Short mmCIF file of N, CA and C in Angstrom, two decimals:
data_model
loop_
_atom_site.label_atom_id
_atom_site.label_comp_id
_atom_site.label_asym_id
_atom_site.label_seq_id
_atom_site.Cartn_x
_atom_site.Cartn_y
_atom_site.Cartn_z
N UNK A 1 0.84 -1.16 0.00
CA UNK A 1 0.00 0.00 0.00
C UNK A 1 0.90 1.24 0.00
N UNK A 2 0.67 2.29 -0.87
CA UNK A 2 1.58 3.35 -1.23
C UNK A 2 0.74 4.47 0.33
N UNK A 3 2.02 4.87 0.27
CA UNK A 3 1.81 5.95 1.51
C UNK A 3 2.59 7.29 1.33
N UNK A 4 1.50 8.58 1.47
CA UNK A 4 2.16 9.85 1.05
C UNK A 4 2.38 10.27 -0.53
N UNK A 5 2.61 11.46 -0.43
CA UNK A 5 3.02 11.80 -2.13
C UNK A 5 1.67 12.23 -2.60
N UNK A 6 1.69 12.57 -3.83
CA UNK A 6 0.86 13.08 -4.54
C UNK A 6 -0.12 11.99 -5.07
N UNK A 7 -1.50 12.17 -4.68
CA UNK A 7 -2.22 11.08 -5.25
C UNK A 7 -3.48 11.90 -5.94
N UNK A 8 -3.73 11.04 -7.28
CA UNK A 8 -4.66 11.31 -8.08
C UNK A 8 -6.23 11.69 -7.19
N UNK A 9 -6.48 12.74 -7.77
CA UNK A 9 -7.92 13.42 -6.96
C UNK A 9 -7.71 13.66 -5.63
N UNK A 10 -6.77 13.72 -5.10
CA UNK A 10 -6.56 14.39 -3.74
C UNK A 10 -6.30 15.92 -3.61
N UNK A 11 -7.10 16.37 -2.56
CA UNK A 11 -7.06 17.87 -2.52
C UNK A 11 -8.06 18.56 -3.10
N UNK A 12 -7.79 20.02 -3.23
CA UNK A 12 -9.03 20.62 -3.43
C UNK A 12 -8.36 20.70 -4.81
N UNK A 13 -9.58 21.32 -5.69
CA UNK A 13 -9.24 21.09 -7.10
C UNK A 13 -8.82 22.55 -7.64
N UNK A 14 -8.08 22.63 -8.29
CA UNK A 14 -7.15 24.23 -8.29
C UNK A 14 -7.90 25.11 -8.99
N UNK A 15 -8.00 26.63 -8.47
CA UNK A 15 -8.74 27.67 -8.26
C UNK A 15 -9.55 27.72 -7.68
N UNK A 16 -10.06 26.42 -6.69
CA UNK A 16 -11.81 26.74 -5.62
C UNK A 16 -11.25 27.04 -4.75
N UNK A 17 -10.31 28.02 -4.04
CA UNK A 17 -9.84 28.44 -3.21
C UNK A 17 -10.02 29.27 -2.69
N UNK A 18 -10.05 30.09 -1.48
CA UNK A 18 -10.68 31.46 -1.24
C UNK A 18 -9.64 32.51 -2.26
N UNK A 19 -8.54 32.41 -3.07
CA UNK A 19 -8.52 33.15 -3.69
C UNK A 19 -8.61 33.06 -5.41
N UNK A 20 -9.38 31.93 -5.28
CA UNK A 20 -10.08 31.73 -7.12
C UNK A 20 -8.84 31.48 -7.88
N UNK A 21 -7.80 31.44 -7.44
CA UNK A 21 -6.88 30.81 -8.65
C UNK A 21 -5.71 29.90 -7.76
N UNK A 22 -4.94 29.43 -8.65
CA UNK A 22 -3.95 28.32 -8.40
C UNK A 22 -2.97 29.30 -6.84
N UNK A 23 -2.51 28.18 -6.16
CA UNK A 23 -1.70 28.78 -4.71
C UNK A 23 -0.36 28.00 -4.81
N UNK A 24 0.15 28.21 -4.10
CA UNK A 24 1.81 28.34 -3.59
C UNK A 24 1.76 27.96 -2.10
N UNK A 25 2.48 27.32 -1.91
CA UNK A 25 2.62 26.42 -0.27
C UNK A 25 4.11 27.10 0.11
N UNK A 26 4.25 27.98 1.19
CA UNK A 26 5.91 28.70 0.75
C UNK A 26 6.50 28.85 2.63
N UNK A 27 7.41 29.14 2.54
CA UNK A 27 7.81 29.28 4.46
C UNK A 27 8.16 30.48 4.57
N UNK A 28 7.60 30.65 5.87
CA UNK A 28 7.41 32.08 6.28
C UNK A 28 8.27 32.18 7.83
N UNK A 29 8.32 33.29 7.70
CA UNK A 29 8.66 33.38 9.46
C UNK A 29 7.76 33.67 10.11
N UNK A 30 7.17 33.14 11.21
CA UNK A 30 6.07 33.38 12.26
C UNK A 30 6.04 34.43 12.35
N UNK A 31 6.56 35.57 12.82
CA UNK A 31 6.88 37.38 12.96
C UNK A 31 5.75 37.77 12.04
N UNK A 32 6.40 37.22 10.60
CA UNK A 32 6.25 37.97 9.54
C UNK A 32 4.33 37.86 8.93
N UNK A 33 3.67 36.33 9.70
CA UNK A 33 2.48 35.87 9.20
C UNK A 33 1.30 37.07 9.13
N UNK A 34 1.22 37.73 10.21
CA UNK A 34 0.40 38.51 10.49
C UNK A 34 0.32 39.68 9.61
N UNK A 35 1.21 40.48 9.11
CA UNK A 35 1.94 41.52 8.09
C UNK A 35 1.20 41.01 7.04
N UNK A 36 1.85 39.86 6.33
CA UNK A 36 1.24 39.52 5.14
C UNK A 36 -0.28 38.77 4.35
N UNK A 37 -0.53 38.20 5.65
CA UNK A 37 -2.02 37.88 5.48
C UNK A 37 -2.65 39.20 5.53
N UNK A 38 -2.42 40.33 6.43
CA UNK A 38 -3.34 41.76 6.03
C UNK A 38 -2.85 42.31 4.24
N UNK A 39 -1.81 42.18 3.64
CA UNK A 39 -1.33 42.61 2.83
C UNK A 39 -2.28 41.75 2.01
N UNK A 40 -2.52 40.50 2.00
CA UNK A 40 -2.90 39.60 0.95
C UNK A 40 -4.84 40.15 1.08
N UNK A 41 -4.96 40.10 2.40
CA UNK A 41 -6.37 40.39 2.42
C UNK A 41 -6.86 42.06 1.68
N UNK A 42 -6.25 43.04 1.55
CA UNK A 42 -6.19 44.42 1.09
C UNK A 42 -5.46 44.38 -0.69
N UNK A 43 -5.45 42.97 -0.45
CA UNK A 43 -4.84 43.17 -1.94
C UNK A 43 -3.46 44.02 -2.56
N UNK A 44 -2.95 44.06 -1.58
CA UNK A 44 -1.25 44.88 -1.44
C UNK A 44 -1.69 46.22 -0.63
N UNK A 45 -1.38 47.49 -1.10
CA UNK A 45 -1.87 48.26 -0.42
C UNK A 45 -2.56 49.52 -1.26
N UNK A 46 -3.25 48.66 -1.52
CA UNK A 46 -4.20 49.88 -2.56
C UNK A 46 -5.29 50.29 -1.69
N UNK A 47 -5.62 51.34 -2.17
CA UNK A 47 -6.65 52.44 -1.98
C UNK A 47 -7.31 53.17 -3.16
N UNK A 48 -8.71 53.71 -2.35
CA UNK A 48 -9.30 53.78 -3.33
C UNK A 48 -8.87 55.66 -4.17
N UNK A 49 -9.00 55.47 -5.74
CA UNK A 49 -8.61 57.21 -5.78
C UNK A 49 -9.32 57.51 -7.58
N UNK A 50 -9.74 58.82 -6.82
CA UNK A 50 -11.21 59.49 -7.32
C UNK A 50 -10.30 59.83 -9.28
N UNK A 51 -11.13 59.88 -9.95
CA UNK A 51 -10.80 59.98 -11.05
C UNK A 51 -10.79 61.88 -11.53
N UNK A 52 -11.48 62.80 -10.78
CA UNK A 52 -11.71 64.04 -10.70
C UNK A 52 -10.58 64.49 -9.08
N UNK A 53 -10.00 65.76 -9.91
CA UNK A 53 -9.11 66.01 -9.01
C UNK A 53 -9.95 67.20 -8.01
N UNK A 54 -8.91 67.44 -6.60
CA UNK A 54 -10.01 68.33 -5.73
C UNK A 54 -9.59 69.30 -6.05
N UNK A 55 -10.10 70.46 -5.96
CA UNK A 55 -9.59 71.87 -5.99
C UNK A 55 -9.16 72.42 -5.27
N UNK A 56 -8.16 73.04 -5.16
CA UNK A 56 -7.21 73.92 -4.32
C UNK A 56 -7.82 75.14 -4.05
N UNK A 57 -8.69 75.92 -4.76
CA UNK A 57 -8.93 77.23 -5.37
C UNK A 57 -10.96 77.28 -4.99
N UNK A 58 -11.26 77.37 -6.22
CA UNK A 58 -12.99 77.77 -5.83
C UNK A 58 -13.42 76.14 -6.12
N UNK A 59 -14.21 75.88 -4.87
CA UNK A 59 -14.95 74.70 -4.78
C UNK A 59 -15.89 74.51 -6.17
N UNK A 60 -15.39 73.05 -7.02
CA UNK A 60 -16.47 72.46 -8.05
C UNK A 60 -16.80 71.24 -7.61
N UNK A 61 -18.18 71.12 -8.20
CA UNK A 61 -18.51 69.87 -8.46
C UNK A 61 -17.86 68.12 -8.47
N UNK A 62 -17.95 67.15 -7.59
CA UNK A 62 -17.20 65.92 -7.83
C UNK A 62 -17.69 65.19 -7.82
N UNK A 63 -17.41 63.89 -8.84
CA UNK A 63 -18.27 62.45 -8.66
C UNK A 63 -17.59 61.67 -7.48
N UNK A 64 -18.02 60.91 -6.66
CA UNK A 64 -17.56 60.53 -5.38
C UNK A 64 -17.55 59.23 -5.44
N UNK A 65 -17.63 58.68 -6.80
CA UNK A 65 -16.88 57.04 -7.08
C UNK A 65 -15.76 56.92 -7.34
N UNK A 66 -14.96 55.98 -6.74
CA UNK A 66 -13.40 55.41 -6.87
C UNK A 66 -13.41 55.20 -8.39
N UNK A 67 -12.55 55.94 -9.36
CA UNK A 67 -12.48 55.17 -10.74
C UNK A 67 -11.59 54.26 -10.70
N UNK A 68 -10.60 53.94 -9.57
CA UNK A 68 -9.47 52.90 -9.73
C UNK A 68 -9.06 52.63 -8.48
N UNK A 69 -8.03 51.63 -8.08
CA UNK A 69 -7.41 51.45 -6.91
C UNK A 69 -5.95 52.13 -7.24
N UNK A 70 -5.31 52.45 -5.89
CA UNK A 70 -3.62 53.00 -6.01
C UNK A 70 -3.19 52.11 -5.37
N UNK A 71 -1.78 51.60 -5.88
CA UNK A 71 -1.19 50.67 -5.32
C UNK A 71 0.25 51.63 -4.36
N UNK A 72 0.10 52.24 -3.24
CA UNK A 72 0.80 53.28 -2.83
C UNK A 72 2.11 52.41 -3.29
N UNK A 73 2.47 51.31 -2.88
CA UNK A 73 4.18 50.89 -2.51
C UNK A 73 4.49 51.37 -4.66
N UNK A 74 3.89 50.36 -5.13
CA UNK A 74 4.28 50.93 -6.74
C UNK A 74 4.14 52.57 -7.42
N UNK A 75 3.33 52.96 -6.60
CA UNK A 75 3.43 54.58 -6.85
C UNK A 75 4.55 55.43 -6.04
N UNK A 76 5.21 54.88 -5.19
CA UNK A 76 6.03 55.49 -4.40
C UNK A 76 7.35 55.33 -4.39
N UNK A 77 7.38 53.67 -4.58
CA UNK A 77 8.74 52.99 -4.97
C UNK A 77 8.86 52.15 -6.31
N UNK A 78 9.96 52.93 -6.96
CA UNK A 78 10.04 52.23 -8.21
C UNK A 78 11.52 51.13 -8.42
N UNK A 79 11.86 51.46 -7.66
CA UNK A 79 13.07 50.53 -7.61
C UNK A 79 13.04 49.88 -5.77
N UNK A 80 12.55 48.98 -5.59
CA UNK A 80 12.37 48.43 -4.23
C UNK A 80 13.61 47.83 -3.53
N UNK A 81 14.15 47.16 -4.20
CA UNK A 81 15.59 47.17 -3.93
C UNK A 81 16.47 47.90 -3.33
N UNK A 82 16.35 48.86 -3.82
CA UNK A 82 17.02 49.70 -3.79
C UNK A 82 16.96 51.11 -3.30
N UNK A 83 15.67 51.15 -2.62
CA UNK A 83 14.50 52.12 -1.84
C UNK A 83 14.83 52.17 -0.07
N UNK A 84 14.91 53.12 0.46
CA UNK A 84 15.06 52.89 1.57
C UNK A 84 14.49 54.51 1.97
N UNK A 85 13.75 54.50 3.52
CA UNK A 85 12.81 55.82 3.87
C UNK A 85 13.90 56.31 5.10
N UNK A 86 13.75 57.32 5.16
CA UNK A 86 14.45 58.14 6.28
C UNK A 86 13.44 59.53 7.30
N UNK A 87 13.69 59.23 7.80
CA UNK A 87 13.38 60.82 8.66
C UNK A 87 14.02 62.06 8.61
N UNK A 88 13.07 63.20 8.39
CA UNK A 88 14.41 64.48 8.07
C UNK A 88 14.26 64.83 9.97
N UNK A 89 15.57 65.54 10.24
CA UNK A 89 15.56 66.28 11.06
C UNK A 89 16.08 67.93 10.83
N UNK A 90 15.82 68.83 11.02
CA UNK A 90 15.71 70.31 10.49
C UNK A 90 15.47 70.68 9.73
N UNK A 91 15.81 72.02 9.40
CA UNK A 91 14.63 72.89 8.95
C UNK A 91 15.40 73.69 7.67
N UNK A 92 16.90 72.65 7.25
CA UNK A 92 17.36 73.35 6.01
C UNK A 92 17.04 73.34 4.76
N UNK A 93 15.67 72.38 4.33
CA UNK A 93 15.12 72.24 2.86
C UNK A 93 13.51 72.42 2.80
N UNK A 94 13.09 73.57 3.79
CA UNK A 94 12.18 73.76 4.30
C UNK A 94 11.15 74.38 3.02
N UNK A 95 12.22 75.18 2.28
CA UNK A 95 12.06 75.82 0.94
C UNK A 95 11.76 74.77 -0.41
N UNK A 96 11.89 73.76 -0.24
CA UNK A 96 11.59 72.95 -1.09
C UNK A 96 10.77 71.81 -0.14
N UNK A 97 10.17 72.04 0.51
CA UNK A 97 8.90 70.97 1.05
C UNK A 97 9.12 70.37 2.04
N UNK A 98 10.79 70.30 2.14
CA UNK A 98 11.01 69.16 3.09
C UNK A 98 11.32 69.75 4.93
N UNK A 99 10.27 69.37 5.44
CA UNK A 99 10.18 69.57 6.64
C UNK A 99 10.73 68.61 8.23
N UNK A 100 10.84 68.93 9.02
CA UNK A 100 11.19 68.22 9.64
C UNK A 100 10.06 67.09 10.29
N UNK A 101 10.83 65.80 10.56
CA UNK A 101 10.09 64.63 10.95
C UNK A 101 9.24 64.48 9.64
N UNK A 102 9.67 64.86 8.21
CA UNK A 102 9.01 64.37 7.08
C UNK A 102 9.53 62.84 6.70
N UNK A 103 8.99 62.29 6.15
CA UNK A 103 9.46 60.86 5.76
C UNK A 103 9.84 61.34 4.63
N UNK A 104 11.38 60.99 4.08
CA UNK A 104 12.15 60.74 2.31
C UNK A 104 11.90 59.73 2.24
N UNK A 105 11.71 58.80 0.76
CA UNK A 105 12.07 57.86 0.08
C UNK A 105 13.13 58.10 -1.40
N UNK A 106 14.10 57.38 -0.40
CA UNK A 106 15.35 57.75 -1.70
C UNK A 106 15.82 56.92 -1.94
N UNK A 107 16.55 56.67 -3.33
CA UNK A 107 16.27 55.70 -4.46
C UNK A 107 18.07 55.71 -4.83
N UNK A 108 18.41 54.60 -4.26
CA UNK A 108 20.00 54.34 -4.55
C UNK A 108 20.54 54.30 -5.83
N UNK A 109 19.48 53.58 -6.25
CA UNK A 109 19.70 53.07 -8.21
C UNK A 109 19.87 53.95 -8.71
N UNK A 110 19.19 55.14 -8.44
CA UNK A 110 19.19 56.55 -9.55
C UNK A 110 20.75 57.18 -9.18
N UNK A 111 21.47 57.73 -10.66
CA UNK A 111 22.30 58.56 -10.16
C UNK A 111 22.06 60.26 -10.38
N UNK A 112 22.59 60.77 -9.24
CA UNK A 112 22.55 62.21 -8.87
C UNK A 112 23.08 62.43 -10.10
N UNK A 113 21.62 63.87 -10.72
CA UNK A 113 22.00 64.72 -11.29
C UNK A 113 21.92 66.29 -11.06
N UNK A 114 22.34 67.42 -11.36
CA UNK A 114 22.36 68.60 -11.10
C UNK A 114 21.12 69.02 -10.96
N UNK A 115 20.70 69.41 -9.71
CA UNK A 115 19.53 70.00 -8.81
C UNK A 115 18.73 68.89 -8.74
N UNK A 116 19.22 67.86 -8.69
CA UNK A 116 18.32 66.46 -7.61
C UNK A 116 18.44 66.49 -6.21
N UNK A 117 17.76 66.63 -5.75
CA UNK A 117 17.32 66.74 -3.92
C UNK A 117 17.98 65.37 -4.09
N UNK A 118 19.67 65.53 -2.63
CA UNK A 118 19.49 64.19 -2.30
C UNK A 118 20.30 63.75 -0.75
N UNK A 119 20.25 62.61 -0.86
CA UNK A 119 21.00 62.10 0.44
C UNK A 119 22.41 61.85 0.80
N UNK A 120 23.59 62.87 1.02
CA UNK A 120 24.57 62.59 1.39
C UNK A 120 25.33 62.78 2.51
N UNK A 121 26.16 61.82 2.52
CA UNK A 121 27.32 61.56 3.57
C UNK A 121 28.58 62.55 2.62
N UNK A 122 28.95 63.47 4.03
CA UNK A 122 30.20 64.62 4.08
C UNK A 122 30.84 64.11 5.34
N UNK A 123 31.85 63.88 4.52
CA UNK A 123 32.89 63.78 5.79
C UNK A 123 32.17 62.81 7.13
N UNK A 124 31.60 61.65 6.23
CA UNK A 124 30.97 61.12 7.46
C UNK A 124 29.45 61.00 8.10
N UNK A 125 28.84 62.33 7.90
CA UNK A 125 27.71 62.74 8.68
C UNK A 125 27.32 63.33 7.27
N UNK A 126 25.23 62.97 7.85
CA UNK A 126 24.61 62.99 6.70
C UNK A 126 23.56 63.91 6.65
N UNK A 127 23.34 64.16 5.46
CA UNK A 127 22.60 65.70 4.98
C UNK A 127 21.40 65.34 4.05
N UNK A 128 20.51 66.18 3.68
CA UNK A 128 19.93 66.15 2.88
C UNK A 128 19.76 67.25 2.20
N UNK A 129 20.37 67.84 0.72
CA UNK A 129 20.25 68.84 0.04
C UNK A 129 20.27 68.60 -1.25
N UNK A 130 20.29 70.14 -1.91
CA UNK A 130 19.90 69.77 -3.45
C UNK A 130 21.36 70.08 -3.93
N UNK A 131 21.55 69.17 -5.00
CA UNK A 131 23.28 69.06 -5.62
C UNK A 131 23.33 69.95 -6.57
N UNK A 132 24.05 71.14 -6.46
CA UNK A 132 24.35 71.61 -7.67
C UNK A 132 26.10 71.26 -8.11
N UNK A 133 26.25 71.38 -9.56
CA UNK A 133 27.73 70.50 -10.03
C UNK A 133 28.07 71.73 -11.58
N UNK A 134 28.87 72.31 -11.61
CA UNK A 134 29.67 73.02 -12.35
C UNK A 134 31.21 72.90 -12.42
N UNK A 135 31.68 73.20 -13.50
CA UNK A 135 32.64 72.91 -14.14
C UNK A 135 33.69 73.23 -13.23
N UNK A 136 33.66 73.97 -12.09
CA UNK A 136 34.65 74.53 -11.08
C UNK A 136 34.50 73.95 -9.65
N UNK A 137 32.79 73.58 -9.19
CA UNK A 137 33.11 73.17 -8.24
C UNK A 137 31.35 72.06 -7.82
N UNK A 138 31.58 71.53 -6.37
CA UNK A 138 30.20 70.85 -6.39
C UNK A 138 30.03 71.13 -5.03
N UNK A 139 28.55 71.59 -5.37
CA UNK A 139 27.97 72.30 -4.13
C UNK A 139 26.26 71.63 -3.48
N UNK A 140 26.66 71.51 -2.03
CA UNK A 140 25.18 70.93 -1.60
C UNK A 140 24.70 72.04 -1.07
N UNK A 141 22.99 72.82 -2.03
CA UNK A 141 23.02 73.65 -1.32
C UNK A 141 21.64 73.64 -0.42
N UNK A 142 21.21 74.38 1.21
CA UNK A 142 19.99 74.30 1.28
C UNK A 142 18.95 74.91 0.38
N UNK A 143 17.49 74.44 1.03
CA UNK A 143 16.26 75.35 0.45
C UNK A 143 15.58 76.17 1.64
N UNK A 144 16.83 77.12 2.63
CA UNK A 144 16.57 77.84 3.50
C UNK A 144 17.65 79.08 3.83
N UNK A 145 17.58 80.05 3.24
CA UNK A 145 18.39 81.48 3.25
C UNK A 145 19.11 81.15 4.67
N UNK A 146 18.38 80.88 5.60
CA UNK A 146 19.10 80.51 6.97
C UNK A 146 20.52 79.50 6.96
N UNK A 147 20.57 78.99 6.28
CA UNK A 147 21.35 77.92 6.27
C UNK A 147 22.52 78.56 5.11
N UNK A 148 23.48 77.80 4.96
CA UNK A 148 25.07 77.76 3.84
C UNK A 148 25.11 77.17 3.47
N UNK A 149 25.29 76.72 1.53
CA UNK A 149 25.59 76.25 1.28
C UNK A 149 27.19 75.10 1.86
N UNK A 150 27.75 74.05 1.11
CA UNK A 150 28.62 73.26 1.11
C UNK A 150 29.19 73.00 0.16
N UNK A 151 30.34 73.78 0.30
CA UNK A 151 31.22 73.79 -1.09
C UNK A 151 32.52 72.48 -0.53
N UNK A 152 32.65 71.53 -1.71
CA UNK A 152 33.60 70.99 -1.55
C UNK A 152 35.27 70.96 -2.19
N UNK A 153 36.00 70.33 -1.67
CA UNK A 153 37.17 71.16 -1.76
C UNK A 153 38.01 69.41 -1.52
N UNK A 154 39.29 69.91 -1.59
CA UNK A 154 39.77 68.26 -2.10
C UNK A 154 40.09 67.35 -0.85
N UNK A 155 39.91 68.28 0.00
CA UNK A 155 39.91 67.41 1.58
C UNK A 155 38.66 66.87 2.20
N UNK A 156 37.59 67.39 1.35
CA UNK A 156 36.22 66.98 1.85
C UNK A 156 35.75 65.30 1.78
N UNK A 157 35.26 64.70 2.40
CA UNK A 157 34.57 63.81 1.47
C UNK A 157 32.97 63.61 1.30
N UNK A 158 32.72 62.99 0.23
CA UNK A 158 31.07 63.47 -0.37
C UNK A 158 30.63 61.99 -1.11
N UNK A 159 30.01 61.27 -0.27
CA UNK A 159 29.08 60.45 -0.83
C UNK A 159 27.62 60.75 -1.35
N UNK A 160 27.43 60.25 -2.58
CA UNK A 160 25.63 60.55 -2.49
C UNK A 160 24.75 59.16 -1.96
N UNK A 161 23.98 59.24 -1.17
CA UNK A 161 23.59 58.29 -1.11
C UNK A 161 22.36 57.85 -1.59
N UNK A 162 21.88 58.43 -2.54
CA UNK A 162 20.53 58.67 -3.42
C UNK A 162 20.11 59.49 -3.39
N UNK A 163 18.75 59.49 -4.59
CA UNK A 163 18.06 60.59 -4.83
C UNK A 163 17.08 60.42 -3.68
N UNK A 164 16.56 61.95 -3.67
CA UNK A 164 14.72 61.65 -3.00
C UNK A 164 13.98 61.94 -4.20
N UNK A 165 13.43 60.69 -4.22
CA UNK A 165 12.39 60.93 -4.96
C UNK A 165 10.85 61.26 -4.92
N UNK A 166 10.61 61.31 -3.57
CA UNK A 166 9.22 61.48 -2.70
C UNK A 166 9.68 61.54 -1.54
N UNK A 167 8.13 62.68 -1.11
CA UNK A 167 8.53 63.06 0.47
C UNK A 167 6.58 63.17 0.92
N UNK A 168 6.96 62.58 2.32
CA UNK A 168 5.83 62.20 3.04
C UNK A 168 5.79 63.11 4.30
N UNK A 169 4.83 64.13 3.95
CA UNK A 169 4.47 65.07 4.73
C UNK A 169 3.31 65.11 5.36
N UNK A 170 3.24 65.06 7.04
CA UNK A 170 1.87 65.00 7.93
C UNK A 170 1.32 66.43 8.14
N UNK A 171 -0.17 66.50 7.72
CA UNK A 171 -0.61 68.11 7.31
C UNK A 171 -1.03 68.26 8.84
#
């Protein structure tokens, strides 16, 4: 008598599943179960978003049906890999949006180009400003008159550590 293994007509028959199509049997870490069964139940992390935009200016008219779902992580992160979020602390790119205790998402893959808001290590310790780069010299500068630019010079050192490519601000 055969015992175990795959036997003809055993099991449920593929797609009557609570999620209507074929499944995957995979190992998880216990930690992690709870996280991803909400992820699977929400369908990743979409939300719902209106097809008519709101107005900033004089109140119009809106239809108040979802025309689509947003998938925030794919609208936010395009290279996941390679994505990592930070916290700002002060008030030197205040002029360009970025506030303090704002969430960055900055994007390693991309390389810095001239006036990309980004994340670097000087001499060690890390900043967040916008890069400007000319033929004479390369400068991180703020988006706050209060603050000085950072001119570098051949004793400096200057990592970028990505772009920001989005910033998450609590109104």
């Amino acid at each position: 008598m055969a015992r175990g293994g795959k036997r003809k007509g055993a099991g449920r028959p593929k797609g009557t599943g609570k999620f209507g199509e074929p499944t995957k049997a995979i190992r998880l870490p216990i930690s992690m179960i709870g996280r991803i069964m909400n992820f699977i139940e929400q369908k990743g992390l979409c939300f719902p978003i209106y097809s008519d935009k709101v107005q900033a200016g004089f109140p119009s008219p809106s239809d108040d049906t979802p025309a689509e779902k947003l998938d925030l992580g794919a609208y936010l992160v395009q290279n996941p890999a390679s994505t990592f979020f930070v916290k700002v602390a002060g008030e030197s790119m205040i002029g360009a949006g970025i506030f303090p205790d704002d969430l960055l998402i900055v994007d390693r893959s991309i390389t810095a180009s001239n006036g990309d808001v980004v994340v670097a290590s000087v001499d060690g310790e890390f900043t967040v400003k916008r890069l400007f780069i000319s033929q004479r010299k390369v400068e991180l500068r703020p988006e706050n008159k209060k603050f000085s630019a950072i001119s570098f010079k051949d004793e400096s050192e200057l990592n970028i550590w990505g772009v920001v490519k989005n910033v998450i601000h609590r109104v």
